[in-house]
């Protein structure tokens, strides 16, 4: 794996971790009834996932242009971080919506 590929893999790991963290913060905010903050944190998670998508796209583009991408354990780890973050972000959105709905029911 060359230096450029290592950089992309590290971008995947960082973006995935940051997205998951932002999604977790969205749940925490919703839990205390701060839905504005919760939704902002979901958008922040989306931003980090977009960064990860750009990193993935750069690898796919290089591969399509004939530059073989080495699939290492580190690469798999990076992709795992991103996929976990996507799943966690989607689940966080549902949890935020559930807290919001419960808040509306208790207010009435």
Short mmCIF file of N, CA, C and O in Angstrom, two decimals:
data_model
loop_
_atom_site.label_atom_id
_atom_site.label_comp_id
_atom_site.label_asym_id
_atom_site.label_seq_id
_atom_site.Cartn_x
_atom_site.Cartn_y
_atom_site.Cartn_z
N UNK A 1 0.86 -1.17 0.00
CA UNK A 1 0.00 0.00 0.00
C UNK A 1 0.90 1.23 0.00
O UNK A 1 1.77 1.37 0.85
N UNK A 2 0.65 2.12 -0.95
CA UNK A 2 1.50 3.32 -1.03
C UNK A 2 0.97 4.40 -0.07
O UNK A 2 -0.06 4.25 0.57
N UNK A 3 1.71 5.49 -0.01
CA UNK A 3 1.38 6.56 0.93
C UNK A 3 0.01 7.19 0.65
O UNK A 3 -0.75 7.50 1.58
N UNK A 4 -0.33 7.34 -0.63
CA UNK A 4 -1.64 7.92 -0.99
C UNK A 4 -2.77 7.02 -0.53
O UNK A 4 -3.78 7.49 -0.01
N UNK A 5 -2.62 5.72 -0.73
CA UNK A 5 -3.65 4.79 -0.28
C UNK A 5 -3.78 4.80 1.24
O UNK A 5 -4.90 4.74 1.77
N UNK A 6 -2.66 4.89 1.94
CA UNK A 6 -2.71 4.98 3.40
C UNK A 6 -3.46 6.23 3.86
O UNK A 6 -4.24 6.18 4.81
N UNK A 7 -3.23 7.32 3.16
CA UNK A 7 -3.91 8.56 3.48
C UNK A 7 -5.42 8.41 3.31
O UNK A 7 -6.21 8.83 4.17
N UNK A 8 -5.83 7.79 2.24
CA UNK A 8 -7.26 7.58 1.97
C UNK A 8 -7.87 6.68 3.05
O UNK A 8 -8.96 6.96 3.56
N UNK A 9 -7.16 5.63 3.41
CA UNK A 9 -7.66 4.73 4.44
C UNK A 9 -7.80 5.46 5.77
O UNK A 9 -8.81 5.30 6.47
N UNK A 10 -6.85 6.29 6.11
CA UNK A 10 -6.95 7.05 7.35
C UNK A 10 -8.12 8.04 7.29
O UNK A 10 -8.80 8.26 8.30
N UNK A 11 -8.39 8.59 6.12
CA UNK A 11 -9.55 9.46 5.96
C UNK A 11 -10.84 8.68 6.23
O UNK A 11 -11.77 9.19 6.86
N UNK A 12 -10.89 7.45 5.74
CA UNK A 12 -12.07 6.61 5.97
C UNK A 12 -12.27 6.34 7.46
O UNK A 12 -13.38 6.46 7.98
N UNK A 13 -11.18 5.99 8.13
CA UNK A 13 -11.27 5.68 9.55
C UNK A 13 -11.70 6.91 10.35
O UNK A 13 -12.60 6.84 11.20
N UNK A 14 -11.08 8.04 10.07
CA UNK A 14 -11.42 9.27 10.80
C UNK A 14 -12.84 9.72 10.50
O UNK A 14 -13.60 10.06 11.42
N UNK A 15 -13.23 9.73 9.24
CA UNK A 15 -14.58 10.17 8.87
C UNK A 15 -15.63 9.25 9.47
O UNK A 15 -16.65 9.72 9.99
N UNK A 16 -15.38 7.95 9.42
CA UNK A 16 -16.33 7.00 10.01
C UNK A 16 -16.47 7.19 11.50
O UNK A 16 -17.58 7.23 12.04
N UNK A 17 -15.35 7.34 12.18
CA UNK A 17 -15.39 7.56 13.63
C UNK A 17 -16.07 8.87 13.99
O UNK A 17 -16.87 8.92 14.94
N UNK A 18 -15.77 9.92 13.25
CA UNK A 18 -16.40 11.22 13.52
C UNK A 18 -17.90 11.18 13.26
O UNK A 18 -18.69 11.78 14.00
N UNK A 19 -18.31 10.49 12.20
CA UNK A 19 -19.74 10.39 11.88
C UNK A 19 -20.47 9.62 12.97
O UNK A 19 -21.55 10.03 13.42
N UNK A 20 -19.88 8.53 13.42
CA UNK A 20 -20.52 7.73 14.48
C UNK A 20 -20.62 8.55 15.76
O UNK A 20 -21.64 8.53 16.44
N UNK A 21 -19.58 9.28 16.09
CA UNK A 21 -19.59 10.12 17.29
C UNK A 21 -20.68 11.19 17.20
O UNK A 21 -21.42 11.42 18.16
N UNK A 22 -20.80 11.84 16.05
CA UNK A 22 -21.82 12.88 15.88
C UNK A 22 -23.23 12.27 16.01
O UNK A 22 -24.12 12.87 16.62
N UNK A 23 -23.41 11.08 15.45
CA UNK A 23 -24.72 10.41 15.55
C UNK A 23 -25.03 10.06 17.00
O UNK A 23 -26.17 10.21 17.46
N UNK A 24 -24.01 9.63 17.75
CA UNK A 24 -24.22 9.32 19.16
C UNK A 24 -24.57 10.59 19.94
O UNK A 24 -25.45 10.56 20.81
N UNK A 25 -23.94 11.69 19.60
CA UNK A 25 -24.26 12.96 20.24
C UNK A 25 -25.69 13.39 19.90
O UNK A 25 -26.37 14.03 20.72
N UNK A 26 -26.17 13.05 18.72
CA UNK A 26 -27.56 13.35 18.35
C UNK A 26 -28.52 12.61 19.26
O UNK A 26 -29.52 13.18 19.73
N UNK A 27 -28.22 11.37 19.55
CA UNK A 27 -29.07 10.59 20.46
C UNK A 27 -29.05 11.20 21.85
O UNK A 27 -30.10 11.35 22.48
N UNK A 28 -27.88 11.56 22.33
CA UNK A 28 -27.77 12.19 23.66
C UNK A 28 -28.59 13.47 23.74
O UNK A 28 -29.28 13.73 24.73
N UNK A 29 -28.52 14.28 22.68
CA UNK A 29 -29.28 15.54 22.66
C UNK A 29 -30.77 15.26 22.66
O UNK A 29 -31.54 15.91 23.38
N UNK A 30 -31.20 14.30 21.87
CA UNK A 30 -32.63 13.96 21.82
C UNK A 30 -33.12 13.43 23.16
O UNK A 30 -34.24 13.72 23.58
N UNK A 31 -32.26 12.70 23.83
CA UNK A 31 -32.63 12.11 25.12
C UNK A 31 -32.99 13.19 26.14
O UNK A 31 -33.86 12.99 26.99
N UNK A 32 -32.34 14.34 26.04
CA UNK A 32 -32.64 15.44 26.98
C UNK A 32 -33.62 16.45 26.38
O UNK A 32 -33.86 17.50 26.95
N UNK A 33 -34.15 16.13 25.19
CA UNK A 33 -35.17 16.97 24.58
C UNK A 33 -34.65 18.10 23.71
O UNK A 33 -35.43 18.96 23.29
N UNK A 34 -33.37 18.11 23.41
CA UNK A 34 -32.79 19.17 22.57
C UNK A 34 -32.78 18.69 21.11
O UNK A 34 -31.76 18.25 20.58
N UNK A 35 -33.93 18.77 20.47
CA UNK A 35 -34.08 18.22 19.13
C UNK A 35 -33.40 19.07 18.06
O UNK A 35 -32.97 18.54 17.04
N UNK A 36 -33.27 20.35 18.32
CA UNK A 36 -32.54 21.21 17.38
C UNK A 36 -31.07 20.75 17.31
O UNK A 36 -30.51 20.59 16.23
N UNK A 37 -30.49 20.52 18.48
CA UNK A 37 -29.10 20.05 18.54
C UNK A 37 -28.99 18.64 17.94
O UNK A 37 -28.04 18.33 17.23
N UNK A 38 -29.96 17.80 18.23
CA UNK A 38 -29.95 16.43 17.71
C UNK A 38 -29.93 16.43 16.18
O UNK A 38 -29.14 15.71 15.56
N UNK A 39 -30.77 17.26 15.60
CA UNK A 39 -30.82 17.32 14.13
C UNK A 39 -29.54 17.92 13.55
O UNK A 39 -29.07 17.50 12.49
N UNK A 40 -28.97 18.87 14.26
CA UNK A 40 -27.69 19.45 13.82
C UNK A 40 -26.59 18.40 13.85
O UNK A 40 -25.75 18.34 12.94
N UNK A 41 -26.61 17.56 14.86
CA UNK A 41 -25.59 16.50 14.97
C UNK A 41 -25.79 15.44 13.89
O UNK A 41 -24.82 14.88 13.37
N UNK A 42 -27.03 15.17 13.51
CA UNK A 42 -27.26 14.24 12.40
C UNK A 42 -26.71 14.82 11.10
O UNK A 42 -26.11 14.10 10.29
N UNK A 43 -26.90 16.13 10.90
CA UNK A 43 -26.34 16.77 9.71
C UNK A 43 -24.81 16.74 9.74
O UNK A 43 -24.17 16.56 8.71
N UNK A 44 -24.25 16.91 10.93
CA UNK A 44 -22.80 16.83 11.06
C UNK A 44 -22.31 15.42 10.69
O UNK A 44 -21.30 15.26 10.00
N UNK A 45 -23.03 14.41 11.14
CA UNK A 45 -22.69 13.03 10.78
C UNK A 45 -22.74 12.85 9.27
O UNK A 45 -21.86 12.21 8.67
N UNK A 46 -23.76 13.44 8.64
CA UNK A 46 -23.87 13.36 7.17
C UNK A 46 -22.66 14.00 6.49
O UNK A 46 -22.18 13.49 5.48
N UNK A 47 -22.19 15.10 7.05
CA UNK A 47 -21.01 15.78 6.50
C UNK A 47 -19.79 14.85 6.54
O UNK A 47 -19.06 14.72 5.56
N UNK A 48 -19.59 14.20 7.69
CA UNK A 48 -18.46 13.27 7.81
C UNK A 48 -18.61 12.08 6.86
O UNK A 48 -17.64 11.62 6.27
N UNK A 49 -19.84 11.60 6.70
CA UNK A 49 -20.06 10.48 5.78
C UNK A 49 -19.83 10.91 4.34
O UNK A 49 -19.35 10.11 3.52
N UNK A 50 -20.12 12.16 4.02
CA UNK A 50 -19.82 12.66 2.68
C UNK A 50 -18.31 12.69 2.45
O UNK A 50 -17.84 12.35 1.35
N UNK A 51 -17.55 13.05 3.49
CA UNK A 51 -16.09 13.01 3.39
C UNK A 51 -15.60 11.59 3.11
O UNK A 51 -14.72 11.36 2.29
N UNK A 52 -16.19 10.63 3.82
CA UNK A 52 -15.83 9.23 3.61
C UNK A 52 -16.17 8.79 2.19
O UNK A 52 -15.39 8.09 1.54
N UNK A 53 -17.33 9.21 1.72
CA UNK A 53 -17.74 8.86 0.36
C UNK A 53 -16.75 9.41 -0.67
O UNK A 53 -16.41 8.73 -1.64
N UNK A 54 -16.27 10.63 -0.45
CA UNK A 54 -15.28 11.21 -1.36
C UNK A 54 -13.99 10.39 -1.36
O UNK A 54 -13.39 10.17 -2.41
N UNK A 55 -13.58 9.93 -0.18
CA UNK A 55 -12.38 9.09 -0.09
C UNK A 55 -12.60 7.78 -0.84
O UNK A 55 -11.71 7.33 -1.59
N UNK A 56 -13.75 7.18 -0.65
CA UNK A 56 -14.06 5.94 -1.36
C UNK A 56 -14.08 6.17 -2.87
O UNK A 56 -13.57 5.36 -3.64
N UNK A 57 -14.67 7.27 -3.28
CA UNK A 57 -14.75 7.59 -4.70
C UNK A 57 -13.37 7.76 -5.31
O UNK A 57 -13.12 7.33 -6.44
N UNK A 58 -12.46 8.37 -4.57
CA UNK A 58 -11.10 8.53 -5.10
C UNK A 58 -10.44 7.17 -5.32
O UNK A 58 -9.75 6.96 -6.33
N UNK A 59 -10.68 6.22 -4.42
CA UNK A 59 -10.13 4.87 -4.61
C UNK A 59 -10.77 4.17 -5.80
O UNK A 59 -10.10 3.52 -6.60
N UNK A 60 -12.08 4.30 -5.92
CA UNK A 60 -12.79 3.67 -7.03
C UNK A 60 -12.36 4.26 -8.37
O UNK A 60 -12.21 3.54 -9.36
N UNK A 61 -12.18 5.57 -8.40
CA UNK A 61 -11.75 6.23 -9.62
C UNK A 61 -10.35 5.76 -10.03
O UNK A 61 -10.10 5.48 -11.21
N UNK A 62 -9.47 5.67 -9.05
CA UNK A 62 -8.12 5.19 -9.34
C UNK A 62 -8.16 3.76 -9.88
O UNK A 62 -7.48 3.43 -10.85
N UNK A 63 -8.98 2.94 -9.28
CA UNK A 63 -9.11 1.55 -9.73
C UNK A 63 -9.65 1.50 -11.17
O UNK A 63 -9.16 0.76 -12.02
N UNK A 64 -10.67 2.32 -11.43
CA UNK A 64 -11.26 2.36 -12.77
C UNK A 64 -10.26 2.86 -13.81
O UNK A 64 -10.36 2.50 -14.98
N UNK A 65 -9.30 3.66 -13.38
CA UNK A 65 -8.27 4.18 -14.28
C UNK A 65 -7.07 3.25 -14.39
O UNK A 65 -6.02 3.64 -14.91
N UNK A 66 -7.20 2.03 -13.88
CA UNK A 66 -6.14 1.04 -14.03
C UNK A 66 -5.10 1.04 -12.91
O UNK A 66 -4.13 0.30 -12.99
N UNK A 67 -5.32 1.85 -11.88
CA UNK A 67 -4.39 1.86 -10.75
C UNK A 67 -4.94 0.92 -9.68
O UNK A 67 -5.80 1.29 -8.89
N UNK A 68 -4.42 -0.30 -9.69
CA UNK A 68 -4.92 -1.31 -8.75
C UNK A 68 -4.78 -0.85 -7.31
O UNK A 68 -3.74 -0.34 -6.91
N UNK A 69 -5.85 -1.02 -6.55
CA UNK A 69 -5.86 -0.65 -5.14
C UNK A 69 -5.59 -1.89 -4.29
O UNK A 69 -6.30 -2.89 -4.41
N UNK A 70 -4.59 -1.82 -3.46
CA UNK A 70 -4.25 -2.93 -2.58
C UNK A 70 -5.32 -3.04 -1.50
O UNK A 70 -5.65 -2.04 -0.85
N UNK A 71 -5.85 -4.22 -1.33
CA UNK A 71 -6.83 -4.44 -0.28
C UNK A 71 -6.09 -5.06 0.90
O UNK A 71 -5.75 -6.23 0.90
N UNK A 72 -5.85 -4.23 1.89
CA UNK A 72 -5.13 -4.67 3.08
C UNK A 72 -6.10 -4.76 4.25
O UNK A 72 -7.25 -4.32 4.16
N UNK A 73 -5.61 -5.29 5.36
CA UNK A 73 -6.42 -5.35 6.56
C UNK A 73 -6.79 -3.93 7.01
O UNK A 73 -7.92 -3.68 7.45
N UNK A 74 -5.89 -2.99 6.83
CA UNK A 74 -6.16 -1.60 7.18
C UNK A 74 -7.28 -1.02 6.31
O UNK A 74 -8.15 -0.30 6.80
N UNK A 75 -7.27 -1.37 5.03
CA UNK A 75 -8.33 -0.92 4.12
C UNK A 75 -9.68 -1.49 4.56
O UNK A 75 -10.69 -0.77 4.62
N UNK A 76 -9.70 -2.76 4.89
CA UNK A 76 -10.93 -3.40 5.35
C UNK A 76 -11.41 -2.73 6.63
O UNK A 76 -12.61 -2.47 6.81
N UNK A 77 -10.50 -2.43 7.51
CA UNK A 77 -10.82 -1.75 8.77
C UNK A 77 -11.46 -0.38 8.50
O UNK A 77 -12.46 -0.02 9.12
N UNK A 78 -10.89 0.35 7.57
CA UNK A 78 -11.44 1.66 7.21
C UNK A 78 -12.84 1.55 6.64
O UNK A 78 -13.74 2.32 7.01
N UNK A 79 -13.05 0.60 5.76
CA UNK A 79 -14.37 0.39 5.17
C UNK A 79 -15.37 -0.04 6.25
O UNK A 79 -16.53 0.37 6.24
N UNK A 80 -14.90 -0.86 7.19
CA UNK A 80 -15.75 -1.30 8.29
C UNK A 80 -16.20 -0.11 9.14
O UNK A 80 -17.37 -0.02 9.52
N UNK A 81 -15.30 0.81 9.39
CA UNK A 81 -15.65 2.01 10.15
C UNK A 81 -16.76 2.79 9.45
O UNK A 81 -17.71 3.24 10.09
N UNK A 82 -16.62 2.94 8.15
CA UNK A 82 -17.61 3.71 7.39
C UNK A 82 -18.97 3.01 7.39
O UNK A 82 -20.00 3.65 7.64
N UNK A 83 -18.98 1.73 7.13
CA UNK A 83 -20.25 1.01 7.08
C UNK A 83 -20.94 1.00 8.45
O UNK A 83 -22.16 1.16 8.54
N UNK A 84 -20.17 0.85 9.51
CA UNK A 84 -20.74 0.90 10.86
C UNK A 84 -21.31 2.28 11.13
O UNK A 84 -22.40 2.42 11.71
N UNK A 85 -20.59 3.31 10.73
CA UNK A 85 -21.05 4.69 10.94
C UNK A 85 -22.34 4.96 10.18
O UNK A 85 -23.25 5.63 10.71
N UNK A 86 -22.45 4.46 8.97
CA UNK A 86 -23.68 4.65 8.18
C UNK A 86 -24.86 4.00 8.90
O UNK A 86 -25.92 4.62 9.06
N UNK A 87 -24.66 2.78 9.35
CA UNK A 87 -25.73 2.07 10.07
C UNK A 87 -26.10 2.80 11.35
O UNK A 87 -27.28 2.98 11.66
N UNK A 88 -25.08 3.22 12.10
CA UNK A 88 -25.32 3.91 13.36
C UNK A 88 -26.03 5.24 13.13
O UNK A 88 -26.95 5.59 13.88
N UNK A 89 -25.66 5.95 12.09
CA UNK A 89 -26.29 7.24 11.79
C UNK A 89 -27.77 7.03 11.45
O UNK A 89 -28.63 7.77 11.91
N UNK A 90 -28.07 6.01 10.65
CA UNK A 90 -29.45 5.72 10.29
C UNK A 90 -30.28 5.36 11.53
O UNK A 90 -31.41 5.81 11.69
N UNK A 91 -29.70 4.55 12.40
CA UNK A 91 -30.38 4.17 13.62
C UNK A 91 -30.57 5.38 14.53
O UNK A 91 -31.63 5.56 15.15
N UNK A 92 -29.57 6.25 14.61
CA UNK A 92 -29.67 7.46 15.44
C UNK A 92 -30.83 8.34 14.97
O UNK A 92 -31.56 8.90 15.79
N UNK A 93 -31.02 8.44 13.66
CA UNK A 93 -32.13 9.24 13.14
C UNK A 93 -33.47 8.69 13.63
O UNK A 93 -34.37 9.45 14.01
N UNK A 94 -33.59 7.38 13.64
CA UNK A 94 -34.83 6.76 14.12
C UNK A 94 -35.01 6.98 15.61
O UNK A 94 -36.13 7.24 16.08
N UNK A 95 -33.94 6.90 16.37
CA UNK A 95 -34.02 7.11 17.82
C UNK A 95 -34.38 8.56 18.14
O UNK A 95 -35.20 8.83 19.03
N UNK A 96 -33.79 9.50 17.41
CA UNK A 96 -34.13 10.91 17.60
C UNK A 96 -35.62 11.12 17.32
O UNK A 96 -36.33 11.78 18.09
N UNK A 97 -36.11 10.55 16.22
CA UNK A 97 -37.54 10.68 15.88
C UNK A 97 -38.42 10.07 16.96
O UNK A 97 -39.48 10.62 17.31
N UNK A 98 -37.98 8.95 17.52
CA UNK A 98 -38.76 8.30 18.58
C UNK A 98 -38.81 9.17 19.83
O UNK A 98 -39.88 9.36 20.42
N UNK A 99 -37.65 9.71 20.24
CA UNK A 99 -37.64 10.62 21.40
C UNK A 99 -38.54 11.83 21.14
O UNK A 99 -39.26 12.29 22.04
N UNK A 100 -38.50 12.35 19.92
CA UNK A 100 -39.31 13.51 19.59
C UNK A 100 -40.80 13.16 19.70
O UNK A 100 -41.60 13.93 20.25
N UNK A 101 -41.15 12.02 19.19
CA UNK A 101 -42.56 11.58 19.25
C UNK A 101 -43.00 11.36 20.68
O UNK A 101 -44.11 11.75 21.08
N UNK A 102 -42.16 10.73 21.49
CA UNK A 102 -42.48 10.53 22.89
C UNK A 102 -42.63 11.85 23.63
O UNK A 102 -43.50 12.00 24.49
N UNK A 103 -41.78 12.83 23.27
CA UNK A 103 -41.87 14.16 23.87
C UNK A 103 -43.18 14.85 23.53
O UNK A 103 -43.77 15.53 24.37
N UNK A 104 -43.64 14.66 22.30
CA UNK A 104 -44.92 15.26 21.88
C UNK A 104 -46.07 14.62 22.63
O UNK A 104 -47.01 15.32 23.04
N UNK A 105 -46.02 13.32 22.84
CA UNK A 105 -47.12 12.63 23.53
C UNK A 105 -47.18 13.02 25.00
O UNK A 105 -48.25 13.17 25.55
N UNK A 106 -46.01 13.20 25.63
CA UNK A 106 -46.02 13.55 27.05
C UNK A 106 -46.42 15.00 27.26
O UNK A 106 -46.89 15.38 28.34
N UNK A 107 -46.26 15.84 26.22
CA UNK A 107 -46.63 17.25 26.33
C UNK A 107 -48.15 17.45 26.20
O UNK A 107 -48.68 18.47 26.63
N UNK A 108 -48.82 16.47 25.58
CA UNK A 108 -50.26 16.65 25.37
C UNK A 108 -51.09 16.03 26.44
O UNK A 108 -50.81 15.64 27.45
#
